Short mmCIF file of C-alpha atoms (C1' of nucleotides) in Angstrom, two decimals:
data_model
loop_
_atom_site.label_atom_id
_atom_site.label_comp_id
_atom_site.label_asym_id
_atom_site.label_seq_id
_atom_site.Cartn_x
_atom_site.Cartn_y
_atom_site.Cartn_z
CA MET A 1 0.02 0.13 0.07
CA ALA A 2 1.35 3.41 -0.97
CA ARG A 3 2.78 5.57 1.88
CA THR A 4 1.45 8.83 0.09
CA ILE A 5 -0.89 9.92 -2.51
CA SER A 6 0.24 10.49 -6.04
CA ILE A 7 -0.83 13.99 -6.61
CA PRO A 8 -3.14 14.24 -9.71
CA LEU A 9 -2.16 16.03 -13.00
CA GLY A 10 -3.05 19.57 -12.64
CA VAL A 11 -2.77 19.54 -8.79
CA ASP A 12 -0.23 21.95 -7.27
CA PRO A 13 1.69 19.90 -4.69
CA ALA A 14 2.17 22.79 -2.54
CA GLN A 15 -1.54 23.85 -2.72
CA PHE A 16 -2.21 21.42 -0.02
CA GLY A 17 -0.76 20.53 3.06
CA GLU A 18 0.46 16.96 3.48
CA LEU A 19 -1.96 14.41 2.81
CA ASN A 20 -1.27 10.98 4.18
CA PRO A 21 -3.94 8.01 3.62
CA ASP A 22 -2.10 6.13 6.45
CA PHE A 23 -3.01 8.60 9.05
CA PHE A 24 -6.78 8.42 7.89
CA LYS A 25 -6.71 4.48 7.65
CA ALA A 26 -5.26 4.29 11.01
CA LEU A 27 -8.15 6.08 12.57
CA GLY A 28 -10.80 4.15 10.21
CA ASP A 29 -10.95 1.23 12.45
CA PRO A 30 -13.48 1.37 15.21
CA VAL A 31 -11.16 -0.30 17.76
CA ARG A 32 -8.11 1.82 16.99
CA LEU A 33 -10.71 4.93 17.02
CA ALA A 34 -12.00 3.94 20.44
CA LEU A 35 -8.35 3.74 21.72
CA VAL A 36 -7.95 6.91 20.63
CA ALA A 37 -10.83 8.28 22.35
CA TYR A 38 -9.76 6.27 25.65
CA LEU A 39 -6.10 7.64 25.44
CA ALA A 40 -7.89 11.01 25.30
CA HIS A 41 -10.03 10.35 28.27
CA LEU A 42 -7.26 8.71 30.26
CA GLY A 43 -5.53 12.41 29.67
CA LYS A 44 -2.13 10.69 30.41
CA PRO A 45 0.51 8.32 28.67
CA SER A 46 -0.95 4.74 29.22
CA THR A 47 0.19 1.19 28.80
CA VAL A 48 -1.39 -1.76 26.55
CA THR A 49 -2.63 -3.54 29.73
CA GLU A 50 -4.54 -0.18 30.70
CA VAL A 51 -5.93 0.52 27.53
CA SER A 52 -6.89 -3.20 26.81
CA GLY A 53 -10.30 -4.25 27.96
CA CYS A 54 -12.05 -1.18 26.79
CA CYS A 55 -12.31 -2.44 23.16
CA GLY A 56 -13.30 -6.00 23.86
CA VAL A 57 -10.12 -7.16 21.86
CA ASP A 58 -7.18 -9.55 22.81
CA PHE A 59 -4.28 -7.39 24.13
CA SER A 60 -2.26 -8.52 21.35
CA GLY A 61 -4.33 -7.03 19.15
CA VAL A 62 -4.62 -4.10 21.17
CA SER A 63 -0.73 -3.75 21.06
CA ARG A 64 -0.78 -4.15 17.36
CA HIS A 65 -3.29 -1.65 17.12
CA LEU A 66 -1.15 0.90 18.99
CA LYS A 67 1.86 0.16 16.55
CA ILE A 68 -0.27 1.25 13.74
CA LEU A 69 -1.27 4.44 15.47
CA ARG A 70 2.35 4.80 16.36
CA GLU A 71 3.52 4.27 12.60
CA ALA A 72 0.61 6.81 11.51
CA GLY A 73 2.06 9.51 13.68
CA ILE A 74 -1.12 9.68 16.29
CA VAL A 75 0.38 8.39 19.42
CA THR A 76 3.85 8.10 20.75
CA ALA A 77 5.42 5.18 22.60
CA GLU A 78 8.01 5.49 25.29
CA LYS A 79 9.38 2.35 26.91
CA ARG A 80 10.13 2.50 30.75
CA GLY A 81 11.34 -0.47 32.07
CA ARG A 82 8.99 -3.61 30.98
CA LYS A 83 6.05 -1.02 30.27
CA THR A 84 5.65 0.87 27.40
CA TYR A 85 3.58 4.28 27.75
CA TYR A 86 1.25 5.27 24.72
CA ALA A 87 0.18 8.97 24.31
CA LEU A 88 -1.96 10.82 21.68
CA ASP A 89 0.42 13.27 19.64
CA ALA A 90 -1.44 16.22 19.52
CA ASP A 91 0.92 17.91 17.26
CA LYS A 92 1.21 15.48 14.77
CA ILE A 93 -2.58 14.86 14.66
CA THR A 94 -3.03 18.49 14.45
CA SER A 95 -0.48 18.74 11.41
CA SER A 96 -2.05 15.81 9.84
CA LEU A 97 -5.40 17.44 9.87
CA HIS A 98 -3.97 20.64 8.27
CA GLY A 99 -4.24 19.07 4.75
CA LEU A 100 -7.58 18.63 5.06
CA SER A 101 -8.38 22.17 6.63
CA ASP A 102 -6.32 23.51 3.86
CA ILE A 103 -8.46 22.08 1.46
CA LEU A 104 -11.84 23.21 2.63
CA GLU A 105 -10.18 26.88 3.09
CA ALA A 106 -9.24 26.62 -0.25
CA LEU A 107 -13.00 25.67 -1.14
CA SER A 108 -14.50 28.50 0.64
CA LYS A 109 -12.39 31.25 -1.19
CA MET B 1 -18.01 -3.23 9.81
CA ALA B 2 -19.44 -1.08 12.46
CA ARG B 3 -20.84 2.16 11.56
CA THR B 4 -20.19 3.86 14.86
CA ILE B 5 -17.22 2.88 17.41
CA SER B 6 -18.24 1.36 20.62
CA ILE B 7 -17.75 3.94 23.46
CA PRO B 8 -15.19 2.40 25.90
CA LEU B 9 -16.27 1.85 29.48
CA GLY B 10 -15.44 5.04 31.29
CA VAL B 11 -15.70 7.37 28.30
CA ASP B 12 -18.41 9.90 28.49
CA PRO B 13 -20.04 9.62 25.04
CA ALA B 14 -20.89 13.61 25.16
CA GLN B 15 -17.31 14.28 26.20
CA PHE B 16 -16.30 14.20 22.28
CA GLY B 17 -18.13 14.83 19.09
CA GLU B 18 -19.07 12.34 16.95
CA LEU B 19 -16.35 9.88 15.93
CA ASN B 20 -17.09 7.85 12.79
CA PRO B 21 -14.41 5.04 11.50
CA ASP B 22 -16.33 4.77 8.00
CA PHE B 23 -15.45 8.76 7.65
CA PHE B 24 -11.58 8.09 8.17
CA LYS B 25 -11.67 4.80 6.35
CA ALA B 26 -13.04 6.47 3.44
CA LEU B 27 -10.03 9.00 3.49
CA GLY B 28 -7.85 6.02 4.28
CA ASP B 29 -7.26 5.00 0.43
CA PRO B 30 -4.80 6.79 -1.68
CA VAL B 31 -7.02 6.87 -4.80
CA ARG B 32 -9.75 8.52 -2.81
CA LEU B 33 -7.61 11.09 -1.02
CA ALA B 34 -6.32 12.09 -4.55
CA LEU B 35 -10.16 12.45 -5.80
CA VAL B 36 -11.06 14.45 -2.67
CA ALA B 37 -7.71 16.68 -3.56
CA TYR B 38 -8.73 17.08 -7.44
CA LEU B 39 -12.25 17.71 -6.70
CA ALA B 40 -10.99 20.52 -4.52
CA HIS B 41 -8.50 21.49 -7.33
CA LEU B 42 -11.38 21.77 -9.55
CA GLY B 43 -13.38 23.85 -7.22
CA LYS B 44 -16.62 23.01 -8.61
CA PRO B 45 -19.18 19.71 -8.99
CA SER B 46 -17.65 17.35 -11.29
CA THR B 47 -18.34 14.33 -13.11
CA VAL B 48 -17.05 10.77 -12.76
CA THR B 49 -15.44 11.16 -16.07
CA GLU B 50 -13.95 14.47 -15.37
CA VAL B 51 -12.14 13.35 -12.16
CA SER B 52 -11.41 10.01 -13.78
CA GLY B 53 -7.90 9.79 -15.20
CA CYS B 54 -6.48 11.81 -12.46
CA CYS B 55 -5.79 8.33 -10.60
CA GLY B 56 -4.81 5.68 -12.97
CA VAL B 57 -7.80 3.82 -12.10
CA ASP B 58 -10.74 2.50 -14.17
CA PHE B 59 -13.94 4.81 -14.17
CA SER B 60 -15.64 2.11 -12.76
CA GLY B 61 -13.26 2.14 -9.89
CA VAL B 62 -13.53 5.65 -9.52
CA SER B 63 -17.39 5.62 -9.47
CA ARG B 64 -17.44 3.08 -6.60
CA HIS B 65 -14.75 5.04 -4.65
CA LEU B 66 -16.95 8.10 -5.20
CA LYS B 67 -20.02 6.09 -3.63
CA ILE B 68 -17.84 5.31 -0.66
CA LEU B 69 -16.96 9.02 -0.22
CA ARG B 70 -20.66 10.09 -0.59
CA GLU B 71 -21.57 7.60 2.04
CA ALA B 72 -18.98 8.82 4.42
CA GLY B 73 -20.33 12.46 4.08
CA ILE B 74 -17.41 13.43 2.37
CA VAL B 75 -18.89 14.31 -0.88
CA THR B 76 -22.33 15.14 -2.34
CA ALA B 77 -23.85 13.56 -5.63
CA GLU B 78 -26.25 15.27 -7.83
CA LYS B 79 -27.67 13.72 -10.61
CA ARG B 80 -28.50 15.95 -13.82
CA GLY B 81 -29.48 14.17 -16.85
CA ARG B 82 -27.14 11.47 -17.49
CA LYS B 83 -24.31 12.95 -15.60
CA THR B 84 -23.78 12.82 -11.65
CA TYR B 85 -21.94 15.62 -10.22
CA TYR B 86 -19.69 15.19 -7.17
CA ALA B 87 -18.70 17.86 -5.14
CA LEU B 88 -16.83 18.17 -1.41
CA ASP B 89 -19.20 18.38 1.38
CA ALA B 90 -17.32 20.80 3.49
CA ASP B 91 -19.55 21.43 6.11
CA LYS B 92 -20.21 17.70 6.59
CA ILE B 93 -16.22 17.19 6.72
CA THR B 94 -15.57 19.91 9.26
CA SER B 95 -18.40 18.34 11.63
CA SER B 96 -16.34 15.11 11.15
CA LEU B 97 -13.41 16.58 11.83
CA HIS B 98 -14.57 17.88 15.27
CA GLY B 99 -14.65 14.80 17.16
CA LEU B 100 -10.95 14.87 16.83
CA SER B 101 -10.36 18.49 17.35
CA ASP B 102 -12.69 18.28 20.63
CA ILE B 103 -10.17 15.61 21.80
CA LEU B 104 -6.96 17.38 21.10
CA GLU B 105 -8.93 20.58 22.80
CA ALA B 106 -9.64 18.13 25.92
CA LEU B 107 -5.77 17.01 26.01
CA SER B 108 -4.38 20.54 26.44
CA LYS B 109 -6.66 21.57 29.17
"C1'" DT C 1 -36.35 4.05 -32.74
"C1'" DT C 2 -31.57 3.64 -33.13
"C1'" DG C 3 -27.10 5.03 -31.40
"C1'" DA C 4 -23.91 7.26 -28.38
"C1'" DT C 5 -22.84 8.69 -23.76
"C1'" DA C 6 -22.51 8.72 -18.42
"C1'" DT C 7 -22.62 6.03 -14.84
"C1'" DT C 8 -23.55 2.06 -11.85
"C1'" DT C 9 -23.19 -2.99 -10.80
"C1'" DG C 10 -21.78 -7.96 -11.40
"C1'" DC C 11 -18.32 -11.12 -11.06
"C1'" DA C 12 -13.73 -13.04 -10.31
"C1'" DG C 13 -9.04 -12.49 -9.13
"C1'" DG C 14 -5.77 -10.98 -6.06
"C1'" DT C 15 -4.27 -8.60 -1.79
"C1'" DA C 16 -4.68 -6.58 2.59
"C1'" DT C 17 -6.52 -6.42 7.60
"C1'" DA C 18 -8.22 -7.80 12.01
"C1'" DT C 19 -8.38 -11.70 15.25
"C1'" DG C 20 -6.99 -15.12 18.96
"C1'" DC C 21 -4.08 -18.13 20.87
"C1'" DA C 22 0.49 -19.45 21.50
"C1'" DA C 23 5.20 -18.78 21.77
"C1'" DG C 24 8.86 -15.52 22.28
"C1'" DT C 25 11.64 -11.39 24.15
"C1'" DG C 26 13.27 -8.45 27.74
"C1'" DT C 27 12.52 -6.20 32.49
"C1'" DG C 28 12.07 -6.23 36.94
"C1'" DA C 29 11.50 -8.55 41.91
"C1'" DC C 30 12.89 -12.21 45.19
"C1'" DG D 1 19.24 -17.87 38.66
"C1'" DT D 2 14.09 -18.37 38.87
"C1'" DC D 3 9.51 -16.48 38.48
"C1'" DA D 4 6.25 -13.31 37.02
"C1'" DC D 5 5.15 -9.49 34.42
"C1'" DA D 6 4.26 -6.37 30.16
"C1'" DC D 7 4.72 -6.44 25.78
"C1'" DT D 8 5.50 -7.98 20.91
"C1'" DT D 9 5.53 -11.35 17.17
"C1'" DG D 10 4.51 -15.60 14.52
"C1'" DC D 11 0.97 -18.43 12.76
"C1'" DA D 12 -3.61 -19.51 10.86
"C1'" DT D 13 -8.32 -18.25 9.70
"C1'" DA D 14 -11.72 -15.44 8.48
"C1'" DT D 15 -13.56 -11.36 6.41
"C1'" DA D 16 -12.95 -7.08 3.88
"C1'" DC D 17 -11.20 -4.49 0.46
"C1'" DC D 18 -9.36 -2.80 -4.50
"C1'" DT D 19 -9.29 -3.93 -9.33
"C1'" DG D 20 -10.58 -4.36 -14.14
"C1'" DC D 21 -13.61 -5.78 -17.52
"C1'" DA D 22 -17.91 -6.84 -19.13
"C1'" DA D 23 -22.71 -6.31 -18.79
"C1'" DA D 24 -26.92 -3.59 -17.46
"C1'" DT D 25 -29.18 0.85 -16.92
"C1'" DA D 26 -30.40 5.64 -17.91
"C1'" DT D 27 -30.50 9.83 -20.30
"C1'" DC D 28 -30.13 12.31 -24.37
"C1'" DA D 29 -29.47 13.13 -29.35
"C1'" DA D 30 -30.89 12.63 -34.24
#
DNA sequence: TTGATATTTGCAGGTATATGCAAGTGTGAC
DNA sequence: GTCACACTTGCATATACCTGCAAATATCAA
C-alpha cells in the first residue's frame, strides 16, 4: 500500500498540506478510534494493559493497533522498564489534519 | 463493519463529538484521497468522467470510490441528466473533524 | 427507434487486514 | 538464577477491500 498519494495531474502539490492516507486509515478502524478516545479520556500516557479491555479485543491485538497508530503519527510510545507508555501526539495529529483544513479553506475562497 | 465506535467503558459519550471510523476509512485510501484533492483543485461539482484519469484507475473504480466518499459524508452527489455531479461537502467534513479536534482540545486543558 | 454517452453494478481475481491463541523477548522482583 | 510481569511477534483463519472487465441501466440526440 502506498505511503503517500500520487498527486493528480493539474494539482499543485504545494497547494495543500500533506495528505497521508495512512493517517486516515489508522483512524478508520473502530477499535483504534476507541483507543484514541480512551487515551484522550485517560489524559495521560497509558500502557497496553491499561487500555486493553476497553475495546473487547485481546491485548495482543491492542498492541498491534497501537503500533499502527504510532506508525501513523497518532500516538507516541515510550518504553520505561517493561512497560510501554502510549500517548496521543496532539501536534502530529493537528498537522496531519491541516491538509484537509487547507482543502476546505481553499474551497470557501 | 461497525458504523460507529463502541464507546469504551469510562468514557463519557458526550465528552467528544461524533467519531465515525467510516469517515476516516473513506479517506484512508490513496485513490480516494487523490480524488478529494482533485475535487478541491477543480473547485466545482465534477463528473465521474472528469475526475477519472487523475488517479490511474478505471472509471468504474472511480465511481465506486465516489460512492464510498458519498456514504461517508465527504462528497455530495447530484444527478443531472445522465451525468452525476460530485462535490466536496465542506460542512460535513468539518463536523466530522470536530470529534478529533475536541479530543485535542480536551488534552490541552 | 437507433445509437452514443455517462454512470452504475455483477463478477472474479488477488491482496490486505483484523483476530485469537500460543510462543517469544525483555525487564524487574525475589 | 528463577519467576512473574508487560509486551511483542508468528501463525492460521476469516473477512474485507481494490481492481479491471464486461454487462446493465439511464438519459440525451438525431
